[in-house]
Amino acid sequence: MHRSRVAAIAIDVPAEHEDDTVRFWTGALGTEAQTLGDEYTTVGHVAGREVFVQRVDAPARYHLDIETDDVDAEVARLEALGATKVEQVRSWWIMRDPAGQRFCVVPPQTQDFPGDATVWD
Amino acid sequence: MHRSRVAAIAIDVPAEHEDDTVRFWTGALGTEAQTLGDEYTTVGHVAGREVFVQRVDAPARYHLDIETDDVDAEVARLEALGATKVEQVRSWWIMRDPAGQRFCVVPPQTQDFPGDATVWD
């Protein structure tokens, strides 16, 4: 048994757009920026789930984070549904959905996990 | 005074990936697909906010929907923060953030709006 849920919406941007993107989304969401680490900045929350800007060496894109108490089991479950692995980064996996959109499978990152997470047998 | 909040996460896909994307995300989120209209299919919810797949004539991408009780006022507010208009479609506007990522400003679409929406003076 393991659990998972969507934990965050990420707005990935190349370095040259990091500042204006953080400024825009904090304004749009009515919040203050909170630096989370070198390349991560929280810009707000949607119904308790984090929205963050991530500096990447790639064109701008959104991605979703799925948090789980068993990353390997969740990755296997999502592969069986048609997703593919892109790359393992420290404790998480970058994956793609069938149309190629990125998402990450990460250890729990919300304070109230598992909360309303779905239980998978 | 008007109000706004993020209402939905959209997964835009070209027609050839509509079925596998709907199948993947309903499986990932543990839900059943609900057709909302010709090109829209709800594939789940994140903390009460909708996740839907939209068939588009473009490469796959995510976008966010911001719902508001005054579309014109919200579009003007977001333009002042650095967003740009892409196109008006019926009652909503497609816009881009400073890094070029799409989002839409739409009339209220959640049942409990305004709920936790932010009030803008």
JSON list of C-alpha atoms in Angstrom, two decimals:
[
{"chain": "A", "resi": 1, "resn": "MET", "atom": "CA", "xyz": [0.00, 0.00, 0.00]},
{"chain": "A", "resi": 2, "resn": "HIS", "atom": "CA", "xyz": [1.21, 3.50, -0.78]},
{"chain": "A", "resi": 3, "resn": "ARG", "atom": "CA", "xyz": [-0.36, 6.93, -1.15]},
{"chain": "A", "resi": 4, "resn": "SER", "atom": "CA", "xyz": [0.00, 9.83, -3.56]},
{"chain": "A", "resi": 5, "resn": "ARG", "atom": "CA", "xyz": [-1.48, 13.17, -4.55]},
{"chain": "A", "resi": 6, "resn": "VAL", "atom": "CA", "xyz": [-0.61, 16.26, -6.57]},
{"chain": "A", "resi": 7, "resn": "ALA", "atom": "CA", "xyz": [1.46, 18.42, -4.24]},
{"chain": "A", "resi": 8, "resn": "ALA", "atom": "CA", "xyz": [2.57, 21.40, -6.30]},
{"chain": "A", "resi": 9, "resn": "ILE", "atom": "CA", "xyz": [2.41, 23.32, -9.55]},
{"chain": "A", "resi": 10, "resn": "ALA", "atom": "CA", "xyz": [5.86, 24.28, -10.82]},
{"chain": "A", "resi": 11, "resn": "ILE", "atom": "CA", "xyz": [6.59, 27.11, -13.23]},
{"chain": "A", "resi": 12, "resn": "ASP", "atom": "CA", "xyz": [9.97, 26.31, -14.80]},
{"chain": "A", "resi": 13, "resn": "VAL", "atom": "CA", "xyz": [11.83, 29.22, -16.36]},
{"chain": "A", "resi": 14, "resn": "PRO", "atom": "CA", "xyz": [15.27, 29.88, -17.81]},
{"chain": "A", "resi": 15, "resn": "ALA", "atom": "CA", "xyz": [17.48, 32.15, -15.67]},
{"chain": "A", "resi": 16, "resn": "GLU", "atom": "CA", "xyz": [16.77, 35.28, -17.72]},
{"chain": "A", "resi": 17, "resn": "HIS", "atom": "CA", "xyz": [13.07, 35.07, -16.83]},
{"chain": "A", "resi": 18, "resn": "GLU", "atom": "CA", "xyz": [13.39, 34.07, -13.18]},
{"chain": "A", "resi": 19, "resn": "ASP", "atom": "CA", "xyz": [12.95, 37.54, -11.68]},
{"chain": "A", "resi": 20, "resn": "ASP", "atom": "CA", "xyz": [10.09, 38.75, -13.87]},
{"chain": "A", "resi": 21, "resn": "THR", "atom": "CA", "xyz": [8.29, 35.40, -13.50]},
{"chain": "A", "resi": 22, "resn": "VAL", "atom": "CA", "xyz": [8.56, 35.48, -9.70]},
{"chain": "A", "resi": 23, "resn": "ARG", "atom": "CA", "xyz": [7.40, 39.10, -9.69]},
{"chain": "A", "resi": 24, "resn": "PHE", "atom": "CA", "xyz": [4.47, 38.35, -11.97]},
{"chain": "A", "resi": 25, "resn": "TRP", "atom": "CA", "xyz": [3.16, 35.26, -10.15]},
{"chain": "A", "resi": 26, "resn": "THR", "atom": "CA", "xyz": [3.51, 36.68, -6.64]},
{"chain": "A", "resi": 27, "resn": "GLY", "atom": "CA", "xyz": [1.54, 39.69, -7.88]},
{"chain": "A", "resi": 28, "resn": "ALA", "atom": "CA", "xyz": [-1.00, 37.52, -9.66]},
{"chain": "A", "resi": 29, "resn": "LEU", "atom": "CA", "xyz": [-1.54, 35.36, -6.56]},
{"chain": "A", "resi": 30, "resn": "GLY", "atom": "CA", "xyz": [-1.24, 38.24, -4.07]},
{"chain": "A", "resi": 31, "resn": "THR", "atom": "CA", "xyz": [1.66, 36.79, -2.12]},
{"chain": "A", "resi": 32, "resn": "GLU", "atom": "CA", "xyz": [5.29, 37.43, -1.18]},
{"chain": "A", "resi": 33, "resn": "ALA", "atom": "CA", "xyz": [8.07, 35.38, -2.73]},
{"chain": "A", "resi": 34, "resn": "GLN", "atom": "CA", "xyz": [9.77, 32.85, -0.44]},
{"chain": "A", "resi": 35, "resn": "THR", "atom": "CA", "xyz": [13.11, 31.49, -1.55]},
{"chain": "A", "resi": 36, "resn": "LEU", "atom": "CA", "xyz": [13.21, 27.74, -0.97]},
{"chain": "A", "resi": 37, "resn": "GLY", "atom": "CA", "xyz": [16.75, 27.05, -2.10]},
{"chain": "A", "resi": 38, "resn": "ASP", "atom": "CA", "xyz": [19.03, 28.16, -4.88]},
{"chain": "A", "resi": 39, "resn": "GLU", "atom": "CA", "xyz": [16.71, 27.45, -7.79]},
{"chain": "A", "resi": 40, "resn": "TYR", "atom": "CA", "xyz": [13.28, 27.33, -6.13]},
{"chain": "A", "resi": 41, "resn": "THR", "atom": "CA", "xyz": [11.01, 30.21, -5.11]},
{"chain": "A", "resi": 42, "resn": "THR", "atom": "CA", "xyz": [7.51, 29.75, -3.70]},
{"chain": "A", "resi": 43, "resn": "VAL", "atom": "CA", "xyz": [5.14, 32.25, -5.31]},
{"chain": "A", "resi": 44, "resn": "GLY", "atom": "CA", "xyz": [1.87, 31.23, -3.68]},
{"chain": "A", "resi": 45, "resn": "HIS", "atom": "CA", "xyz": [-0.57, 28.45, -2.94]},
{"chain": "A", "resi": 46, "resn": "VAL", "atom": "CA", "xyz": [-3.69, 27.09, -4.62]},
{"chain": "A", "resi": 47, "resn": "ALA", "atom": "CA", "xyz": [-6.04, 25.49, -2.10]},
{"chain": "A", "resi": 48, "resn": "GLY", "atom": "CA", "xyz": [-3.05, 24.69, 0.10]},
{"chain": "A", "resi": 49, "resn": "ARG", "atom": "CA", "xyz": [-0.88, 23.25, -2.68]},
{"chain": "A", "resi": 50, "resn": "GLU", "atom": "CA", "xyz": [2.32, 25.12, -3.48]},
{"chain": "A", "resi": 51, "resn": "VAL", "atom": "CA", "xyz": [3.02, 27.10, -6.64]},
{"chain": "A", "resi": 52, "resn": "PHE", "atom": "CA", "xyz": [6.74, 27.58, -7.16]},
{"chain": "A", "resi": 53, "resn": "VAL", "atom": "CA", "xyz": [9.08, 28.99, -9.78]},
{"chain": "A", "resi": 54, "resn": "GLN", "atom": "CA", "xyz": [12.05, 26.76, -10.64]},
{"chain": "A", "resi": 55, "resn": "ARG", "atom": "CA", "xyz": [15.08, 28.01, -12.56]},
{"chain": "A", "resi": 56, "resn": "VAL", "atom": "CA", "xyz": [15.92, 25.50, -15.30]},
{"chain": "A", "resi": 57, "resn": "ASP", "atom": "CA", "xyz": [18.30, 25.25, -18.20]},
{"chain": "A", "resi": 58, "resn": "ALA", "atom": "CA", "xyz": [15.42, 24.79, -20.65]},
{"chain": "A", "resi": 59, "resn": "PRO", "atom": "CA", "xyz": [12.58, 26.76, -22.21]},
{"chain": "A", "resi": 60, "resn": "ALA", "atom": "CA", "xyz": [9.75, 27.88, -19.90]},
{"chain": "A", "resi": 61, "resn": "ARG", "atom": "CA", "xyz": [7.18, 25.23, -19.03]},
{"chain": "A", "resi": 62, "resn": "TYR", "atom": "CA", "xyz": [4.87, 24.17, -16.22]},
{"chain": "A", "resi": 63, "resn": "HIS", "atom": "CA", "xyz": [5.18, 20.82, -14.48]},
{"chain": "A", "resi": 64, "resn": "LEU", "atom": "CA", "xyz": [3.28, 19.04, -11.70]},
{"chain": "A", "resi": 65, "resn": "ASP", "atom": "CA", "xyz": [4.75, 17.40, -8.60]},
{"chain": "A", "resi": 66, "resn": "ILE", "atom": "CA", "xyz": [3.12, 14.21, -7.33]},
{"chain": "A", "resi": 67, "resn": "GLU", "atom": "CA", "xyz": [4.09, 13.45, -3.73]},
{"chain": "A", "resi": 68, "resn": "THR", "atom": "CA", "xyz": [4.09, 9.93, -2.37]},
{"chain": "A", "resi": 69, "resn": "ASP", "atom": "CA", "xyz": [5.26, 7.88, 0.60]},
{"chain": "A", "resi": 70, "resn": "ASP", "atom": "CA", "xyz": [6.76, 5.30, -1.80]},
{"chain": "A", "resi": 71, "resn": "VAL", "atom": "CA", "xyz": [8.48, 6.87, -4.81]},
{"chain": "A", "resi": 72, "resn": "ASP", "atom": "CA", "xyz": [9.46, 3.53, -6.40]},
{"chain": "A", "resi": 73, "resn": "ALA", "atom": "CA", "xyz": [5.95, 2.11, -6.11]},
{"chain": "A", "resi": 74, "resn": "GLU", "atom": "CA", "xyz": [4.38, 5.29, -7.47]},
{"chain": "A", "resi": 75, "resn": "VAL", "atom": "CA", "xyz": [6.81, 5.44, -10.40]},
{"chain": "A", "resi": 76, "resn": "ALA", "atom": "CA", "xyz": [6.00, 1.81, -11.23]},
{"chain": "A", "resi": 77, "resn": "ARG", "atom": "CA", "xyz": [2.26, 2.50, -10.98]},
{"chain": "A", "resi": 78, "resn": "LEU", "atom": "CA", "xyz": [2.52, 5.51, -13.31]},
{"chain": "A", "resi": 79, "resn": "GLU", "atom": "CA", "xyz": [4.73, 3.63, -15.80]},
{"chain": "A", "resi": 80, "resn": "ALA", "atom": "CA", "xyz": [2.06, 0.92, -15.98]},
{"chain": "A", "resi": 81, "resn": "LEU", "atom": "CA", "xyz": [-0.43, 3.68, -16.86]},
{"chain": "A", "resi": 82, "resn": "GLY", "atom": "CA", "xyz": [1.73, 4.91, -19.76]},
{"chain": "A", "resi": 83, "resn": "ALA", "atom": "CA", "xyz": [4.22, 7.38, -18.29]},
{"chain": "A", "resi": 84, "resn": "THR", "atom": "CA", "xyz": [7.95, 7.12, -18.97]},
{"chain": "A", "resi": 85, "resn": "LYS", "atom": "CA", "xyz": [10.97, 7.86, -16.81]},
{"chain": "A", "resi": 86, "resn": "VAL", "atom": "CA", "xyz": [13.15, 10.81, -17.80]},
{"chain": "A", "resi": 87, "resn": "GLU", "atom": "CA", "xyz": [15.73, 11.04, -15.03]},
{"chain": "A", "resi": 88, "resn": "GLN", "atom": "CA", "xyz": [16.24, 10.32, -11.34]},
{"chain": "A", "resi": 89, "resn": "VAL", "atom": "CA", "xyz": [17.34, 13.38, -9.34]},
{"chain": "A", "resi": 90, "resn": "ARG", "atom": "CA", "xyz": [18.34, 12.71, -5.74]},
{"chain": "A", "resi": 91, "resn": "SER", "atom": "CA", "xyz": [15.16, 11.40, -4.03]},
{"chain": "A", "resi": 92, "resn": "TRP", "atom": "CA", "xyz": [12.74, 11.97, -6.90]},
{"chain": "A", "resi": 93, "resn": "TRP", "atom": "CA", "xyz": [11.99, 10.98, -10.49]},
{"chain": "A", "resi": 94, "resn": "ILE", "atom": "CA", "xyz": [11.26, 13.22, -13.46]},
{"chain": "A", "resi": 95, "resn": "MET", "atom": "CA", "xyz": [8.71, 11.51, -15.72]},
{"chain": "A", "resi": 96, "resn": "ARG", "atom": "CA", "xyz": [6.67, 12.29, -18.84]},
{"chain": "A", "resi": 97, "resn": "ASP", "atom": "CA", "xyz": [3.00, 11.61, -19.49]},
{"chain": "A", "resi": 98, "resn": "PRO", "atom": "CA", "xyz": [1.97, 9.92, -22.78]},
{"chain": "A", "resi": 99, "resn": "ALA", "atom": "CA", "xyz": [1.90, 13.29, -24.60]},
{"chain": "A", "resi": 100, "resn": "GLY", "atom": "CA", "xyz": [5.36, 14.19, -23.30]},
{"chain": "A", "resi": 101, "resn": "GLN", "atom": "CA", "xyz": [4.45, 16.60, -20.49]},
{"chain": "A", "resi": 102, "resn": "ARG", "atom": "CA", "xyz": [6.77, 16.51, -17.52]},
{"chain": "A", "resi": 103, "resn": "PHE", "atom": "CA", "xyz": [5.85, 15.76, -13.95]},
{"chain": "A", "resi": 104, "resn": "CYS", "atom": "CA", "xyz": [7.92, 14.72, -10.93]},
{"chain": "A", "resi": 105, "resn": "VAL", "atom": "CA", "xyz": [7.30, 11.97, -8.38]},
{"chain": "A", "resi": 106, "resn": "VAL", "atom": "CA", "xyz": [8.66, 13.25, -5.09]},
{"chain": "A", "resi": 107, "resn": "PRO", "atom": "CA", "xyz": [8.70, 12.23, -1.41]},
{"chain": "A", "resi": 108, "resn": "PRO", "atom": "CA", "xyz": [6.04, 13.93, 0.75]},
{"chain": "A", "resi": 109, "resn": "GLN", "atom": "CA", "xyz": [6.52, 17.70, 0.68]},
{"chain": "A", "resi": 110, "resn": "THR", "atom": "CA", "xyz": [3.29, 19.10, 2.12]},
{"chain": "A", "resi": 111, "resn": "GLN", "atom": "CA", "xyz": [2.98, 19.46, 5.87]},
{"chain": "A", "resi": 112, "resn": "ASP", "atom": "CA", "xyz": [-0.36, 17.65, 6.03]},
{"chain": "A", "resi": 113, "resn": "PHE", "atom": "CA", "xyz": [0.52, 14.67, 3.84]},
{"chain": "A", "resi": 114, "resn": "PRO", "atom": "CA", "xyz": [-1.18, 12.20, 3.43]},
{"chain": "A", "resi": 115, "resn": "GLY", "atom": "CA", "xyz": [-4.26, 14.41, 3.95]},
{"chain": "A", "resi": 116, "resn": "ASP", "atom": "CA", "xyz": [-6.57, 13.65, 1.03]},
{"chain": "A", "resi": 117, "resn": "ALA", "atom": "CA", "xyz": [-4.01, 11.50, -0.81]},
{"chain": "A", "resi": 118, "resn": "THR", "atom": "CA", "xyz": [-5.33, 8.47, -2.67]},
{"chain": "A", "resi": 119, "resn": "VAL", "atom": "CA", "xyz": [-4.42, 5.04, -1.25]},
{"chain": "A", "resi": 120, "resn": "TRP", "atom": "CA", "xyz": [-3.15, 2.53, -3.84]},
{"chain": "A", "resi": 121, "resn": "ASP", "atom": "CA", "xyz": [-3.19, -1.19, -3.05]},
{"chain": "B", "resi": 1, "resn": "MET", "atom": "CA", "xyz": [-13.41, 45.53, -6.27]},
{"chain": "B", "resi": 2, "resn": "HIS", "atom": "CA", "xyz": [-13.12, 42.14, -7.90]},
{"chain": "B", "resi": 3, "resn": "ARG", "atom": "CA", "xyz": [-11.95, 38.68, -6.89]},
{"chain": "B", "resi": 4, "resn": "SER", "atom": "CA", "xyz": [-9.83, 35.95, -8.48]},
{"chain": "B", "resi": 5, "resn": "ARG", "atom": "CA", "xyz": [-8.15, 32.62, -7.81]},
{"chain": "B", "resi": 6, "resn": "VAL", "atom": "CA", "xyz": [-6.61, 29.71, -9.68]},
{"chain": "B", "resi": 7, "resn": "ALA", "atom": "CA", "xyz": [-9.53, 27.49, -10.63]},
{"chain": "B", "resi": 8, "resn": "ALA", "atom": "CA", "xyz": [-8.06, 24.70, -12.72]},
{"chain": "B", "resi": 9, "resn": "ILE", "atom": "CA", "xyz": [-5.02, 22.98, -14.16]},
{"chain": "B", "resi": 10, "resn": "ALA", "atom": "CA", "xyz": [-5.38, 22.24, -17.86]},
{"chain": "B", "resi": 11, "resn": "ILE", "atom": "CA", "xyz": [-3.45, 19.61, -19.77]},
{"chain": "B", "resi": 12, "resn": "ASP", "atom": "CA", "xyz": [-3.57, 20.64, -23.43]},
{"chain": "B", "resi": 13, "resn": "VAL", "atom": "CA", "xyz": [-2.91, 17.92, -25.98]},
{"chain": "B", "resi": 14, "resn": "PRO", "atom": "CA", "xyz": [-3.13, 17.48, -29.74]},
{"chain": "B", "resi": 15, "resn": "ALA", "atom": "CA", "xyz": [-5.95, 15.18, -30.91]},
{"chain": "B", "resi": 16, "resn": "GLU", "atom": "CA", "xyz": [-3.67, 12.16, -31.41]},
{"chain": "B", "resi": 17, "resn": "HIS", "atom": "CA", "xyz": [-2.82, 12.17, -27.68]},
{"chain": "B", "resi": 18, "resn": "GLU", "atom": "CA", "xyz": [-6.26, 12.94, -26.26]},
{"chain": "B", "resi": 19, "resn": "ASP", "atom": "CA", "xyz": [-7.27, 9.37, -25.44]},
{"chain": "B", "resi": 20, "resn": "ASP", "atom": "CA", "xyz": [-3.98, 8.20, -23.94]},
{"chain": "B", "resi": 21, "resn": "THR", "atom": "CA", "xyz": [-3.62, 11.43, -21.94]},
{"chain": "B", "resi": 22, "resn": "VAL", "atom": "CA", "xyz": [-7.15, 11.12, -20.51]},
{"chain": "B", "resi": 23, "resn": "ARG", "atom": "CA", "xyz": [-6.50, 7.46, -19.71]},
{"chain": "B", "resi": 24, "resn": "PHE", "atom": "CA", "xyz": [-3.18, 8.24, -18.04]},
{"chain": "B", "resi": 25, "resn": "TRP", "atom": "CA", "xyz": [-4.34, 11.15, -15.87]},
{"chain": "B", "resi": 26, "resn": "THR", "atom": "CA", "xyz": [-7.58, 9.52, -14.72]},
{"chain": "B", "resi": 27, "resn": "GLY", "atom": "CA", "xyz": [-5.46, 6.52, -13.70]},
{"chain": "B", "resi": 28, "resn": "ALA", "atom": "CA", "xyz": [-2.83, 8.71, -12.08]},
{"chain": "B", "resi": 29, "resn": "LEU", "atom": "CA", "xyz": [-5.45, 10.63, -10.09]},
{"chain": "B", "resi": 30, "resn": "GLY", "atom": "CA", "xyz": [-7.69, 7.61, -9.44]},
{"chain": "B", "resi": 31, "resn": "THR", "atom": "CA", "xyz": [-10.80, 9.05, -11.07]},
{"chain": "B", "resi": 32, "resn": "GLU", "atom": "CA", "xyz": [-13.23, 8.49, -13.92]},
{"chain": "B", "resi": 33, "resn": "ALA", "atom": "CA", "xyz": [-13.16, 10.75, -16.97]},
{"chain": "B", "resi": 34, "resn": "GLN", "atom": "CA", "xyz": [-16.06, 13.18, -17.30]},
{"chain": "B", "resi": 35, "resn": "THR", "atom": "CA", "xyz": [-16.64, 14.74, -20.71]},
{"chain": "B", "resi": 36, "resn": "LEU", "atom": "CA", "xyz": [-17.34, 18.44, -20.29]},
{"chain": "B", "resi": 37, "resn": "GLY", "atom": "CA", "xyz": [-17.96, 19.32, -23.90]},
{"chain": "B", "resi": 38, "resn": "ASP", "atom": "CA", "xyz": [-16.44, 18.52, -27.25]},
{"chain": "B", "resi": 39, "resn": "GLU", "atom": "CA", "xyz": [-12.82, 19.33, -26.42]},
{"chain": "B", "resi": 40, "resn": "TYR", "atom": "CA", "xyz": [-12.79, 19.20, -22.60]},
{"chain": "B", "resi": 41, "resn": "THR", "atom": "CA", "xyz": [-12.56, 16.16, -20.30]},
{"chain": "B", "resi": 42, "resn": "THR", "atom": "CA", "xyz": [-12.27, 16.39, -16.52]},
{"chain": "B", "resi": 43, "resn": "VAL", "atom": "CA", "xyz": [-9.66, 13.90, -15.29]},
{"chain": "B", "resi": 44, "resn": "GLY", "atom": "CA", "xyz": [-9.69, 14.70, -11.57]},
{"chain": "B", "resi": 45, "resn": "HIS", "atom": "CA", "xyz": [-9.40, 17.32, -8.88]},
{"chain": "B", "resi": 46, "resn": "VAL", "atom": "CA", "xyz": [-6.55, 18.67, -6.75]},
{"chain": "B", "resi": 47, "resn": "ALA", "atom": "CA", "xyz": [-7.80, 20.01, -3.44]},
{"chain": "B", "resi": 48, "resn": "GLY", "atom": "CA", "xyz": [-11.14, 20.80, -5.08]},
{"chain": "B", "resi": 49, "resn": "ARG", "atom": "CA", "xyz": [-9.69, 22.48, -8.17]},
{"chain": "B", "resi": 50, "resn": "GLU", "atom": "CA", "xyz": [-10.33, 20.78, -11.49]},
{"chain": "B", "resi": 51, "resn": "VAL", "atom": "CA", "xyz": [-7.74, 19.05, -13.64]},
{"chain": "B", "resi": 52, "resn": "PHE", "atom": "CA", "xyz": [-8.93, 18.75, -17.24]},
{"chain": "B", "resi": 53, "resn": "VAL", "atom": "CA", "xyz": [-7.57, 17.61, -20.58]},
{"chain": "B", "resi": 54, "resn": "GLN", "atom": "CA", "xyz": [-8.22, 20.00, -23.46]},
{"chain": "B", "resi": 55, "resn": "ARG", "atom": "CA", "xyz": [-7.80, 19.00, -27.11]},
{"chain": "B", "resi": 56, "resn": "VAL", "atom": "CA", "xyz": [-5.85, 21.72, -28.91]},
{"chain": "B", "resi": 57, "resn": "ASP", "atom": "CA", "xyz": [-4.34, 22.26, -32.33]},
{"chain": "B", "resi": 58, "resn": "ALA", "atom": "CA", "xyz": [-0.87, 22.75, -30.83]},
{"chain": "B", "resi": 59, "resn": "PRO", "atom": "CA", "xyz": [1.87, 20.77, -29.09]},
{"chain": "B", "resi": 60, "resn": "ALA", "atom": "CA", "xyz": [1.12, 19.39, -25.61]},
{"chain": "B", "resi": 61, "resn": "ARG", "atom": "CA", "xyz": [1.41, 21.88, -22.75]},
{"chain": "B", "resi": 62, "resn": "TYR", "atom": "CA", "xyz": [-0.12, 22.67, -19.37]},
{"chain": "B", "resi": 63, "resn": "HIS", "atom": "CA", "xyz": [-1.96, 25.90, -18.65]},
{"chain": "B", "resi": 64, "resn": "LEU", "atom": "CA", "xyz": [-3.66, 27.41, -15.61]},
{"chain": "B", "resi": 65, "resn": "ASP", "atom": "CA", "xyz": [-7.15, 28.93, -15.43]},
{"chain": "B", "resi": 66, "resn": "ILE", "atom": "CA", "xyz": [-7.69, 31.95, -13.20]},
{"chain": "B", "resi": 67, "resn": "GLU", "atom": "CA", "xyz": [-11.37, 32.51, -12.44]},
{"chain": "B", "resi": 68, "resn": "THR", "atom": "CA", "xyz": [-12.73, 35.93, -11.59]},
{"chain": "B", "resi": 69, "resn": "ASP", "atom": "CA", "xyz": [-15.98, 37.83, -11.19]},
{"chain": "B", "resi": 70, "resn": "ASP", "atom": "CA", "xyz": [-14.63, 40.62, -13.43]},
{"chain": "B", "resi": 71, "resn": "VAL", "atom": "CA", "xyz": [-12.64, 39.32, -16.41]},
{"chain": "B", "resi": 72, "resn": "ASP", "atom": "CA", "xyz": [-11.80, 42.79, -17.78]},
{"chain": "B", "resi": 73, "resn": "ALA", "atom": "CA", "xyz": [-10.54, 44.05, -14.41]},
{"chain": "B", "resi": 74, "resn": "GLU", "atom": "CA", "xyz": [-8.48, 40.90, -13.82]},
{"chain": "B", "resi": 75, "resn": "VAL", "atom": "CA", "xyz": [-6.95, 41.03, -17.32]},
{"chain": "B", "resi": 76, "resn": "ALA", "atom": "CA", "xyz": [-6.00, 44.69, -16.74]},
{"chain": "B", "resi": 77, "resn": "ARG", "atom": "CA", "xyz": [-4.51, 43.84, -13.32]},
{"chain": "B", "resi": 78, "resn": "LEU", "atom": "CA", "xyz": [-2.43, 41.00, -14.78]},
{"chain": "B", "resi": 79, "resn": "GLU", "atom": "CA", "xyz": [-1.29, 43.12, -17.74]},
{"chain": "B", "resi": 80, "resn": "ALA", "atom": "CA", "xyz": [-0.03, 45.71, -15.26]},
{"chain": "B", "resi": 81, "resn": "LEU", "atom": "CA", "xyz": [1.99, 42.92, -13.61]},
{"chain": "B", "resi": 82, "resn": "GLY", "atom": "CA", "xyz": [3.65, 41.99, -16.90]},
{"chain": "B", "resi": 83, "resn": "ALA", "atom": "CA", "xyz": [1.34, 39.52, -18.63]},
{"chain": "B", "resi": 84, "resn": "THR", "atom": "CA", "xyz": [0.26, 39.96, -22.24]},
{"chain": "B", "resi": 85, "resn": "LYS", "atom": "CA", "xyz": [-2.99, 39.21, -24.03]},
{"chain": "B", "resi": 86, "resn": "VAL", "atom": "CA", "xyz": [-2.96, 36.42, -26.61]},
{"chain": "B", "resi": 87, "resn": "GLU", "atom": "CA", "xyz": [-6.59, 36.12, -27.70]},
{"chain": "B", "resi": 88, "resn": "GLN", "atom": "CA", "xyz": [-10.14, 36.62, -26.47]},
{"chain": "B", "resi": 89, "resn": "VAL", "atom": "CA", "xyz": [-12.30, 33.49, -26.76]},
{"chain": "B", "resi": 90, "resn": "ARG", "atom": "CA", "xyz": [-15.99, 33.96, -26.02]},
{"chain": "B", "resi": 91, "resn": "SER", "atom": "CA", "xyz": [-16.14, 35.04, -22.32]},
{"chain": "B", "resi": 92, "resn": "TRP", "atom": "CA", "xyz": [-12.46, 34.53, -21.47]},
{"chain": "B", "resi": 93, "resn": "TRP", "atom": "CA", "xyz": [-8.97, 35.73, -22.34]},
{"chain": "B", "resi": 94, "resn": "ILE", "atom": "CA", "xyz": [-5.90, 33.67, -23.16]},
{"chain": "B", "resi": 95, "resn": "MET", "atom": "CA", "xyz": [-2.80, 35.41, -21.77]},
{"chain": "B", "resi": 96, "resn": "ARG", "atom": "CA", "xyz": [0.93, 34.75, -21.39]},
{"chain": "B", "resi": 97, "resn": "ASP", "atom": "CA", "xyz": [3.13, 35.32, -18.34]},
{"chain": "B", "resi": 98, "resn": "PRO", "atom": "CA", "xyz": [6.48, 37.17, -18.79]},
{"chain": "B", "resi": 99, "resn": "ALA", "atom": "CA", "xyz": [8.26, 33.92, -19.74]},
{"chain": "B", "resi": 100, "resn": "GLY", "atom": "CA", "xyz": [5.59, 33.08, -22.32]},
{"chain": "B", "resi": 101, "resn": "GLN", "atom": "CA", "xyz": [3.58, 30.47, -20.41]},
{"chain": "B", "resi": 102, "resn": "ARG", "atom": "CA", "xyz": [-0.12, 30.46, -21.15]},
{"chain": "B", "resi": 103, "resn": "PHE", "atom": "CA", "xyz": [-2.94, 30.94, -18.70]},
{"chain": "B", "resi": 104, "resn": "CYS", "atom": "CA", "xyz": [-6.59, 31.86, -19.13]},
{"chain": "B", "resi": 105, "resn": "VAL", "atom": "CA", "xyz": [-8.70, 34.41, -17.28]},
{"chain": "B", "resi": 106, "resn": "VAL", "atom": "CA", "xyz": [-12.20, 32.98, -17.12]},
{"chain": "B", "resi": 107, "resn": "PRO", "atom": "CA", "xyz": [-15.55, 33.76, -15.46]},
{"chain": "B", "resi": 108, "resn": "PRO", "atom": "CA", "xyz": [-16.24, 31.82, -12.23]},
{"chain": "B", "resi": 109, "resn": "GLN", "atom": "CA", "xyz": [-16.21, 28.09, -12.95]},
{"chain": "B", "resi": 110, "resn": "THR", "atom": "CA", "xyz": [-16.01, 26.47, -9.50]},
{"chain": "B", "resi": 111, "resn": "GLN", "atom": "CA", "xyz": [-19.23, 25.87, -7.59]},
{"chain": "B", "resi": 112, "resn": "ASP", "atom": "CA", "xyz": [-17.96, 27.50, -4.40]},
{"chain": "B", "resi": 113, "resn": "PHE", "atom": "CA", "xyz": [-16.50, 30.67, -5.96]},
{"chain": "B", "resi": 114, "resn": "PRO", "atom": "CA", "xyz": [-15.48, 33.08, -4.47]},
{"chain": "B", "resi": 115, "resn": "GLY", "atom": "CA", "xyz": [-14.45, 30.72, -1.62]},
{"chain": "B", "resi": 116, "resn": "ASP", "atom": "CA", "xyz": [-10.85, 31.59, -0.82]},
{"chain": "B", "resi": 117, "resn": "ALA", "atom": "CA", "xyz": [-10.44, 33.96, -3.78]},
{"chain": "B", "resi": 118, "resn": "THR", "atom": "CA", "xyz": [-8.31, 37.04, -3.23]},
{"chain": "B", "resi": 119, "resn": "VAL", "atom": "CA", "xyz": [-10.11, 40.40, -3.19]},
{"chain": "B", "resi": 120, "resn": "TRP", "atom": "CA", "xyz": [-8.48, 43.13, -5.31]},
{"chain": "B", "resi": 121, "resn": "ASP", "atom": "CA", "xyz": [-9.36, 46.78, -4.70]}
]
